C-alpha atoms as a printed R data frame, in Angstrom:
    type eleno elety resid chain resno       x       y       z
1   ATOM     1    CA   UNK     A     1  -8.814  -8.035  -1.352
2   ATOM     2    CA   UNK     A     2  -6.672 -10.440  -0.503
3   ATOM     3    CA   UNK     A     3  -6.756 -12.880  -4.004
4   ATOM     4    CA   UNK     A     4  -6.880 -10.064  -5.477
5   ATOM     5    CA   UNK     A     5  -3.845  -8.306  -4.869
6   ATOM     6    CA   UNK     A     6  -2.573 -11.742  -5.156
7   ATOM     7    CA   UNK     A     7  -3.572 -11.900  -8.716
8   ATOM     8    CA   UNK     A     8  -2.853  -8.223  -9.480
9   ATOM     9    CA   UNK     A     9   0.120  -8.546  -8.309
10  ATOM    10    CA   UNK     A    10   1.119 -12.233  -9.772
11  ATOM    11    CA   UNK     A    11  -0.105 -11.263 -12.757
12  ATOM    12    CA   UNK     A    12   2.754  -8.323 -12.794
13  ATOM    13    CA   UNK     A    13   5.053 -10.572 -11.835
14  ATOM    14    CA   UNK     A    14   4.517 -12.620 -15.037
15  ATOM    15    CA   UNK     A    15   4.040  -9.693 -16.800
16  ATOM    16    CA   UNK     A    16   7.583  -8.212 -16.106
17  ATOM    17    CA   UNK     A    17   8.949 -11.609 -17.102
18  ATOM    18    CA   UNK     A    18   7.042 -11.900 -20.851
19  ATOM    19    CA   UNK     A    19   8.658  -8.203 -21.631
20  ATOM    20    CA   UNK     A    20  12.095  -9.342 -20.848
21  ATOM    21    CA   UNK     A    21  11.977 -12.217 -22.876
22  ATOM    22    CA   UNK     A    22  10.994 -10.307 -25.753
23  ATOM    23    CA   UNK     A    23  13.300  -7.772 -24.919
24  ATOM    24    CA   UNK     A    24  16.475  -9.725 -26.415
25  ATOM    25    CA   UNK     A    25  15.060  -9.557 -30.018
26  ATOM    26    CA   UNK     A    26  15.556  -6.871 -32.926
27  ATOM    27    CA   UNK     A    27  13.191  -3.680 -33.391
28  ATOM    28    CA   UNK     A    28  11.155  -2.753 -30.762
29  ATOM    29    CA   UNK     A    29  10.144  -6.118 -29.087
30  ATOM    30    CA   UNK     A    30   6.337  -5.659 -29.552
31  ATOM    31    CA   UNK     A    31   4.656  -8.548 -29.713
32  ATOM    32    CA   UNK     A    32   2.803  -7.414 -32.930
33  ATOM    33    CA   UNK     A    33  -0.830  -7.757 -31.775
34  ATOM    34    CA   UNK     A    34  -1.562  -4.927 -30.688
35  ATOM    35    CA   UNK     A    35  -3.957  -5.758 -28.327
36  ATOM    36    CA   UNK     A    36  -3.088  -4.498 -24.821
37  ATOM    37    CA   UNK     A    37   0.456  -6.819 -24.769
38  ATOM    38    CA   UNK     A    38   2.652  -5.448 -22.400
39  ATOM    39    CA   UNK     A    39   5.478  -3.805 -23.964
40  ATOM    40    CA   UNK     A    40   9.081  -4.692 -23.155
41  ATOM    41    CA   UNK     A    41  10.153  -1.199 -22.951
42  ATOM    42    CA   UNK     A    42   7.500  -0.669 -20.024
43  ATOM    43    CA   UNK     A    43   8.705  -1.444 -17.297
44  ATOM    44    CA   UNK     A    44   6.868  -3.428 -14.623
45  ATOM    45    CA   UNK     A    45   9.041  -6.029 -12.413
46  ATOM    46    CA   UNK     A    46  11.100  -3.855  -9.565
47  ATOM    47    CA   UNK     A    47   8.128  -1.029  -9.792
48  ATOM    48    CA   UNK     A    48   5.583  -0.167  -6.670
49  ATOM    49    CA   UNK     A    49   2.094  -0.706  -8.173
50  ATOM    50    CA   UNK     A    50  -0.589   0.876  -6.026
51  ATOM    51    CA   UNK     A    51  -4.069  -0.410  -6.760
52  ATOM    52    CA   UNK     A    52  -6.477   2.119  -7.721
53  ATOM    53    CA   UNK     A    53  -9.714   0.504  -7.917
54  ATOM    54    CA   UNK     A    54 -11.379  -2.450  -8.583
55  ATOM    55    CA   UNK     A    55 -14.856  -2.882 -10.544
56  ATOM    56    CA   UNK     A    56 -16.563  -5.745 -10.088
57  ATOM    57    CA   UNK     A    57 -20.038  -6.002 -11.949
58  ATOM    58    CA   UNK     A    58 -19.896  -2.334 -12.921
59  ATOM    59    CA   UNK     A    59 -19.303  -0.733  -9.514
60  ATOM    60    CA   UNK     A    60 -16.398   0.454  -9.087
61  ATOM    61    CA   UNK     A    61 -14.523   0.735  -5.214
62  ATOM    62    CA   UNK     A    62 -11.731   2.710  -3.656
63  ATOM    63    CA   UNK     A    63  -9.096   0.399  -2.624
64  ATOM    64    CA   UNK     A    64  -7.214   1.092   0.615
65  ATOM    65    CA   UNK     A    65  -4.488   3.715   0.905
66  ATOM    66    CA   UNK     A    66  -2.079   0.612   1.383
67  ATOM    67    CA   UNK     A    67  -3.203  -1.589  -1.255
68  ATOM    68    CA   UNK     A    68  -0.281  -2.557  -3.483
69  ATOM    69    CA   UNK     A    69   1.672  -4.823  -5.204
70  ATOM    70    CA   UNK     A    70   5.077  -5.439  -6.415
71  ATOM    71    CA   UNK     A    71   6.621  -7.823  -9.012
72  ATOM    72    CA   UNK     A    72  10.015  -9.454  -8.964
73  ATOM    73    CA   UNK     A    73  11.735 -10.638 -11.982
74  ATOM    74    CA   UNK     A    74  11.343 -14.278 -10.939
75  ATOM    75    CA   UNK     A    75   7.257 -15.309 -11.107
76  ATOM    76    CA   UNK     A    76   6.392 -14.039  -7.773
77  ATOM    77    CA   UNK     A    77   3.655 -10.966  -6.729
78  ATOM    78    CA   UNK     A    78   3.861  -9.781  -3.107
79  ATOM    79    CA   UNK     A    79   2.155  -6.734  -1.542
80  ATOM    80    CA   UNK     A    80  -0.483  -5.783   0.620
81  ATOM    81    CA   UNK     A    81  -4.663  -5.972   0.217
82  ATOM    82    CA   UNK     A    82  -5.064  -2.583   2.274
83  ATOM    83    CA   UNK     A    83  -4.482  -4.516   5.495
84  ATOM    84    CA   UNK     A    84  -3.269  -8.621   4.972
85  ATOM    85    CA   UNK     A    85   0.338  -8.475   3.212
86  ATOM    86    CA   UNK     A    86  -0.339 -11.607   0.679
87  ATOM    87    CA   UNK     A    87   2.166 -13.385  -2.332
88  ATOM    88    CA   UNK     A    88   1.669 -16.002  -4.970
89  ATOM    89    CA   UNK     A    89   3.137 -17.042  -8.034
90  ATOM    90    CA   UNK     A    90   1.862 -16.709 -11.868
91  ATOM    91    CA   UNK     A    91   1.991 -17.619 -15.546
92  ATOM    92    CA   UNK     A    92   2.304 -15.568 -18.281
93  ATOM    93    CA   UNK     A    93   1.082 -16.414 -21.754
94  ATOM    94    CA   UNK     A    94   1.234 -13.054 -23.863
95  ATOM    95    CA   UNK     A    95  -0.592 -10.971 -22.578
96  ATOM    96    CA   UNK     A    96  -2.964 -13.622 -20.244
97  ATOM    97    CA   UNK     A    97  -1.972 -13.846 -16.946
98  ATOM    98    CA   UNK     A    98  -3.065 -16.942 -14.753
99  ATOM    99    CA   UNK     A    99  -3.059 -16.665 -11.110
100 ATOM   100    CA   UNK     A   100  -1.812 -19.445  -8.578
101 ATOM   101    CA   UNK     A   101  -3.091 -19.792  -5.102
102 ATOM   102    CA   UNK     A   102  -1.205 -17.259  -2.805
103 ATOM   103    CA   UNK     A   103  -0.955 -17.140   0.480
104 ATOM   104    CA   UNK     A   104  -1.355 -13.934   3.134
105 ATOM   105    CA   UNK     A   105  -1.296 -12.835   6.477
106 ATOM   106    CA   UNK     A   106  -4.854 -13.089   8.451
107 ATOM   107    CA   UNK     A   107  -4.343  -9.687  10.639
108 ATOM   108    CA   UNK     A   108  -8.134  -9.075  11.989
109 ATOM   109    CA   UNK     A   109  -9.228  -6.399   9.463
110 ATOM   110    CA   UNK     A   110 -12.192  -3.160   9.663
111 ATOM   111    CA   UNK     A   111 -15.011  -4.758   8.143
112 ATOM   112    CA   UNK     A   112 -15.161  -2.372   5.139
113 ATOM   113    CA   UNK     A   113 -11.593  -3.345   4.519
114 ATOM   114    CA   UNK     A   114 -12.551  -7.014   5.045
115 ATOM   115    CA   UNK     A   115 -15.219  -6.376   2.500
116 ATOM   116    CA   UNK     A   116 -12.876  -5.295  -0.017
117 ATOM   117    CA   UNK     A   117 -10.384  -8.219  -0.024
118 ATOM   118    CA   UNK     A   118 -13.349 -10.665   0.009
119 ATOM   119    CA   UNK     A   119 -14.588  -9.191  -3.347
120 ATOM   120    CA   UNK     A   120 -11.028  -9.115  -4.553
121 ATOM   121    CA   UNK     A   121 -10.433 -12.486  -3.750
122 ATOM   122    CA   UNK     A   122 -13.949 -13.729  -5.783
123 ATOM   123    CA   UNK     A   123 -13.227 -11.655  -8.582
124 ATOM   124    CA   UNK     A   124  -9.702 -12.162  -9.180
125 ATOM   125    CA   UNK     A   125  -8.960 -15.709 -10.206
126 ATOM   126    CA   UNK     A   126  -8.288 -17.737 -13.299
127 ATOM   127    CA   UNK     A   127  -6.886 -15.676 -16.532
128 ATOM   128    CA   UNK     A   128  -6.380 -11.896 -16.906
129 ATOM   129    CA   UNK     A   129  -5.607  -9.570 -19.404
130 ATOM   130    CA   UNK     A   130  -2.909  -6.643 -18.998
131 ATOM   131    CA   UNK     A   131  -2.648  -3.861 -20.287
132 ATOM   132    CA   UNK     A   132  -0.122  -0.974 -19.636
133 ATOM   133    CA   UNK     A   133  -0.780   2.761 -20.552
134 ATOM   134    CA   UNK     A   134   1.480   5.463 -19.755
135 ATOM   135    CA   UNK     A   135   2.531   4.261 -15.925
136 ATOM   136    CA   UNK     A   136  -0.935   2.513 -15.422
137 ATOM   137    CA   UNK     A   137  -1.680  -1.217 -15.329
138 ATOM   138    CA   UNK     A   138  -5.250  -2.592 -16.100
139 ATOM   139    CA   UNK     A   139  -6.258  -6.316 -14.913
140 ATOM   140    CA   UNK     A   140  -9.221  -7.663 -16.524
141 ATOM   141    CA   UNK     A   141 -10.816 -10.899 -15.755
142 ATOM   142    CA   UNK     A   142 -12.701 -12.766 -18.592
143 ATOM   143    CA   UNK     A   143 -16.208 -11.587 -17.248
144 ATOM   144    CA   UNK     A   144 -14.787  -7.699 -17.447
145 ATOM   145    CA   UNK     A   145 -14.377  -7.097 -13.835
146 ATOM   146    CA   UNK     A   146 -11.228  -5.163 -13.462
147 ATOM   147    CA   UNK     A   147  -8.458  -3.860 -11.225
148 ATOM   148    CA   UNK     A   148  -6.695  -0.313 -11.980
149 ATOM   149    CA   UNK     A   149  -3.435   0.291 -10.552
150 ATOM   150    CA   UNK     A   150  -0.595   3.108 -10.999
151 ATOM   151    CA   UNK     A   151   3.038   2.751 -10.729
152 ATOM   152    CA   UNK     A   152   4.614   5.138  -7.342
153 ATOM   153    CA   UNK     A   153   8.206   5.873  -6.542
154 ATOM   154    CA   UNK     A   154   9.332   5.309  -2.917
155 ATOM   155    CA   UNK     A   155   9.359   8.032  -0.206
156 ATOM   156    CA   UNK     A   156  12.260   8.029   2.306
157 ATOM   157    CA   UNK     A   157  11.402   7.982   5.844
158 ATOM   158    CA   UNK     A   158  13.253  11.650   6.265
159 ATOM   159    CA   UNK     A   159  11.525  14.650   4.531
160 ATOM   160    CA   UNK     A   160   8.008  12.781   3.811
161 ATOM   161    CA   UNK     A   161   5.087  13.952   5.419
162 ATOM   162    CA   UNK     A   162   3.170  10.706   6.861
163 ATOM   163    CA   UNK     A   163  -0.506  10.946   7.282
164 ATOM   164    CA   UNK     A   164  -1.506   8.244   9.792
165 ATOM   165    CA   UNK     A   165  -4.793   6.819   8.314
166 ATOM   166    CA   UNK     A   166  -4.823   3.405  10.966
167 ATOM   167    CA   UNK     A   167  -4.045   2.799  14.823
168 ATOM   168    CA   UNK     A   168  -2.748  -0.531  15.145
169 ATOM   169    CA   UNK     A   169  -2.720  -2.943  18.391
170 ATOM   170    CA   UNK     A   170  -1.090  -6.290  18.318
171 ATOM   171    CA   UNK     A   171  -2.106  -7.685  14.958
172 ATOM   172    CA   UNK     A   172  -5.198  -5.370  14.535
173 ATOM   173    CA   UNK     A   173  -5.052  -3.120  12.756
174 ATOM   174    CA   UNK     A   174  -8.377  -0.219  12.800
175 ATOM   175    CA   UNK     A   175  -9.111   2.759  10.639
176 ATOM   176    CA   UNK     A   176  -9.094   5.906  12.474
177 ATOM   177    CA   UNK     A   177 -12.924   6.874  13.513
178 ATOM   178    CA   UNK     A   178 -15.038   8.663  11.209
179 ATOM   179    CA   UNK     A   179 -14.500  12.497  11.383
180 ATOM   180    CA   UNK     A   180 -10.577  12.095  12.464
181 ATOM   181    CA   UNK     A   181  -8.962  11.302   9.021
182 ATOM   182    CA   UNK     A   182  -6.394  13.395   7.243
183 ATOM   183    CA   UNK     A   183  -5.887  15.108  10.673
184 ATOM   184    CA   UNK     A   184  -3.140  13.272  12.300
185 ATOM   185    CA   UNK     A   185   0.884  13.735  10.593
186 ATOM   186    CA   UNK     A   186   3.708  13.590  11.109
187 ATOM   187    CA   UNK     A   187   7.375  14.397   9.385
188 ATOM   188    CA   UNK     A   188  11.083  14.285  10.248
189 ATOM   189    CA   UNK     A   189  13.864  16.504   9.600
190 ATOM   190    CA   UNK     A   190  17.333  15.959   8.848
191 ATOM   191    CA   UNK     A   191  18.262  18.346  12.022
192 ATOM   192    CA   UNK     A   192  16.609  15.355  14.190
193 ATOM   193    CA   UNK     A   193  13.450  17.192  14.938
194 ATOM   194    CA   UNK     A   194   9.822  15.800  14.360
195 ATOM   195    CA   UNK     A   195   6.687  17.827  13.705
196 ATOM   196    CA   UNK     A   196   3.317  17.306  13.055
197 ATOM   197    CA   UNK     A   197  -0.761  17.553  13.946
198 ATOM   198    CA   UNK     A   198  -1.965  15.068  16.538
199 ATOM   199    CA   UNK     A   199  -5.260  15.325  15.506
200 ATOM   200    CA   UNK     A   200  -6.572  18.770  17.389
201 ATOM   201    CA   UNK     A   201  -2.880  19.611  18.470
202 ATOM   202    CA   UNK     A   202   0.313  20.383  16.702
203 ATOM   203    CA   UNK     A   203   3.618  19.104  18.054
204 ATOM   204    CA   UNK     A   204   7.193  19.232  17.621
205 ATOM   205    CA   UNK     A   205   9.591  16.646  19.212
206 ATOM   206    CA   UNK     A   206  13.104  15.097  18.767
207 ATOM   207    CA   UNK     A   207  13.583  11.830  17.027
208 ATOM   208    CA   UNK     A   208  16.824   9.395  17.031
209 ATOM   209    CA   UNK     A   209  16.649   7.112  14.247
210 ATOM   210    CA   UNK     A   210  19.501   4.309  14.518
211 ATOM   211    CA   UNK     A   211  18.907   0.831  12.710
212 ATOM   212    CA   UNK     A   212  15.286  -0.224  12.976
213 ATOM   213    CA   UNK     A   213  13.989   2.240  15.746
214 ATOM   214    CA   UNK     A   214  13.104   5.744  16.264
215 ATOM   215    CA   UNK     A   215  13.764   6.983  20.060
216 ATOM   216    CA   UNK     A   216  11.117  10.212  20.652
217 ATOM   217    CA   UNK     A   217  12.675  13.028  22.953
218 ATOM   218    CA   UNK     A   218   9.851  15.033  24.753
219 ATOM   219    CA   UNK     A   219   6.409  15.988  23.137
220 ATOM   220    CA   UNK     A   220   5.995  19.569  23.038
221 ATOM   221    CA   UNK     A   221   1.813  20.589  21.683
222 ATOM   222    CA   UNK     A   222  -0.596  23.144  21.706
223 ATOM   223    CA   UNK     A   223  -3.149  23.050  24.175
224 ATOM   224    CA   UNK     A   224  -6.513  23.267  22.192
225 ATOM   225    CA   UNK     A   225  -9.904  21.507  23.762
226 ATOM   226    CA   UNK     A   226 -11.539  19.335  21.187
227 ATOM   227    CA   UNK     A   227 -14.070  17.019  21.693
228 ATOM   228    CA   UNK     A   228 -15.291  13.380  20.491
229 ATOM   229    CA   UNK     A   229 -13.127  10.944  19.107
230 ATOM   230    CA   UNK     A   230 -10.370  12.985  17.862
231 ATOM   231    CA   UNK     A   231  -8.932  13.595  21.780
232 ATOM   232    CA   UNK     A   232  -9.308   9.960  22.028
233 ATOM   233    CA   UNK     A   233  -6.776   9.410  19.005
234 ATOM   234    CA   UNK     A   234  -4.598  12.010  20.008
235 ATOM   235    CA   UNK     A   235  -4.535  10.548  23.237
236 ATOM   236    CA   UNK     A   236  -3.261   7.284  21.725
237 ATOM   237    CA   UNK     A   237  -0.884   9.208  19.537
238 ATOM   238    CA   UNK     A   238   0.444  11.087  22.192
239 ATOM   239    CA   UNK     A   239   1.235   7.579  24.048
240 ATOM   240    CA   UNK     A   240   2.906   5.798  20.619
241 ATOM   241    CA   UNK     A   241   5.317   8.708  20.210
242 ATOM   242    CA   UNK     A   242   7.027   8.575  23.430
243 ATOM   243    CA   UNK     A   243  10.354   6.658  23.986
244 ATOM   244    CA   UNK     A   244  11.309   3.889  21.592
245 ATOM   245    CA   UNK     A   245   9.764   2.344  18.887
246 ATOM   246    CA   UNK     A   246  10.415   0.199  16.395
247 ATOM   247    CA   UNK     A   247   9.492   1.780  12.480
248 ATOM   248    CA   UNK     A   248   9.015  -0.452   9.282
249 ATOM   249    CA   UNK     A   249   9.104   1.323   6.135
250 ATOM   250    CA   UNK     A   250   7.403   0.112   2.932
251 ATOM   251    CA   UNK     A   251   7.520   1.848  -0.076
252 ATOM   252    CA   UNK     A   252   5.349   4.319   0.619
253 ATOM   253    CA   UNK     A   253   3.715   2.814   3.843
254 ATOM   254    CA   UNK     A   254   5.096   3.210   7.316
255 ATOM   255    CA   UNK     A   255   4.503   1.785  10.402
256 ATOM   256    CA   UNK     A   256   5.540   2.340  13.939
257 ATOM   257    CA   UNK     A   257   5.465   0.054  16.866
258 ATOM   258    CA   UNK     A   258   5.728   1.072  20.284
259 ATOM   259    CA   UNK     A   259   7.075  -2.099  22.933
260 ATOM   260    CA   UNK     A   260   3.492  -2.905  24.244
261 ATOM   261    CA   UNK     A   261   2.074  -3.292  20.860
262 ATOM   262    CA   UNK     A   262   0.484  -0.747  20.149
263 ATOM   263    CA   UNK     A   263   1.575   1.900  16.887
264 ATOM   264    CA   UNK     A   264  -0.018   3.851  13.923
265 ATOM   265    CA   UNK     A   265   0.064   3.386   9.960
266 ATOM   266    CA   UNK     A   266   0.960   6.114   8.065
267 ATOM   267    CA   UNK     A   267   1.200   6.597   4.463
268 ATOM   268    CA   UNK     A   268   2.932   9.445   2.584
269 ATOM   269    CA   UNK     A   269   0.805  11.901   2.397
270 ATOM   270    CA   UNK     A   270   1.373  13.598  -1.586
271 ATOM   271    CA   UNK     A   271  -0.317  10.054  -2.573
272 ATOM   272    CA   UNK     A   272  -2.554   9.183   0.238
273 ATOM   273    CA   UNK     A   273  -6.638   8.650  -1.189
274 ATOM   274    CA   UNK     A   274  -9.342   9.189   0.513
275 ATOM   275    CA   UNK     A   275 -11.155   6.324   0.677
């Protein structure tokens, strides 16, 4: 994934910049061809595109629940392949886009994830075509391959309910085991409380947030017996969410990071995707 959410992404970038070059001319600013050109009055530089899909060959994939990309207004795509955050600059020629080499973290990814940014990377290269439809951005790539993606607003770290789809431990980063997703959230409230589902267990807490770190009070849960690898999670949950840590929040991505290195991934919940 990791070209291609360069290229997605890049390719935004440019794409953001055509329309507001247009934009300074009479009537509408359409380019006039009316084939796929994205419009000026669509806006696409300062927006949070999450990537959909990509179909390579005919056979289409989930991307990750983090996969996304966002365009500034000057040539450069940055975002994140589902695990790797990459960048890269691009060109913009109406409505071809022409993707630089990027460059991106090299966090030690689940292979399925690996998979995904490997294909990205092979299909997503040279010219692409844009197209914009009612929030949605298509990329395809001269042999048809193509990667869907749809515009998201942000969700504040306060009043969001965070799914945690990923345990993290140094710079790995792991999917949570089959049979435990969609189980584990979390959300805080403005009275400084934090509630949520461990994975078998519900909890309710306290949680400081000052500057870049959240300090947890004392975990309060139920006391159910499950069995298998969803204990095991809530163990490490349990662990992560006691004292200090330190939070990063991305759009619609969060991340917390307790001081030995080990944390979760979370991602808002009203747009997480099973993948």
């Amino acid at each position: 994934m990791r070209n291609q959410l360069s290229i997605s992404v890049t390719a935004l970038a440019v794409l953001a910049l055509a329309a507001c070059g247009t934009e300074s001319g009479a009537g509408s600013g359409d380019r006039g061809d009316g084939g796929g050109t994205v419009q000026p009055d669509v806006p696409v530089t300062g927006v949070h595109w999450s990537v959909d899909s990509v179909t390579v060959d005919g056979r289409r994939t989930e991307a990750p629940a983090d996969a996304h990309v966002e365009i500034t207004d000057k040539g450069r795509a940055q975002g994140n392949y589902g695990c790797n955050r990459f960048g890269a600059d691009v060109k913009v020629e109406g409505d071809t886009i022409t993707v630089g080499p990027g460059e991106m973290t090299e966090m030690a990814c689940e292979e399925k994830i690996q998979g995904f940014e490997d294909t990205l990377r092979a299909a997503f290269s040279g010219k692409l075509k844009a197209k914009l439809d009612d929030g949605r951005l298509t990329l395809t790539t001269e042999k048809g391959d193509s990667i869907a993606l749809t515009s998201e607003p942000s969700s504040p770290l306060v009043g969001t309910k965070w799914s945690v789809n990923s345990l993290v431990s140094g710079q790995t980063a792991a999917s949570l085991p089959a049979g435990t997703e969609n189980k584990a959230h979390l959300t805080f409230a403005k009275d400084g409380s934090v509630s949520g589902a461990l994975g078998c267990n519900r909890f309710t807490s306290t949680a400081k947030i000052s500057g870049d770190s959240i300090t947890f009070g004392r975990l309060a849960s139920t006391r159910k017996l499950c069995e298998g690898p969803v204990m095991d999670v809530e163990r490490q949950l349990v662990k992560i969410l006691d004292g200090t840590v330190k939070y990063e929040l991305r759009h619609r991505a969060l991340t917390l990071t307790a001081p030995d290195g080990e944390g979760l991934a979370a991602v808002a919940s009203d747009t997480s995707r099973e993948k």
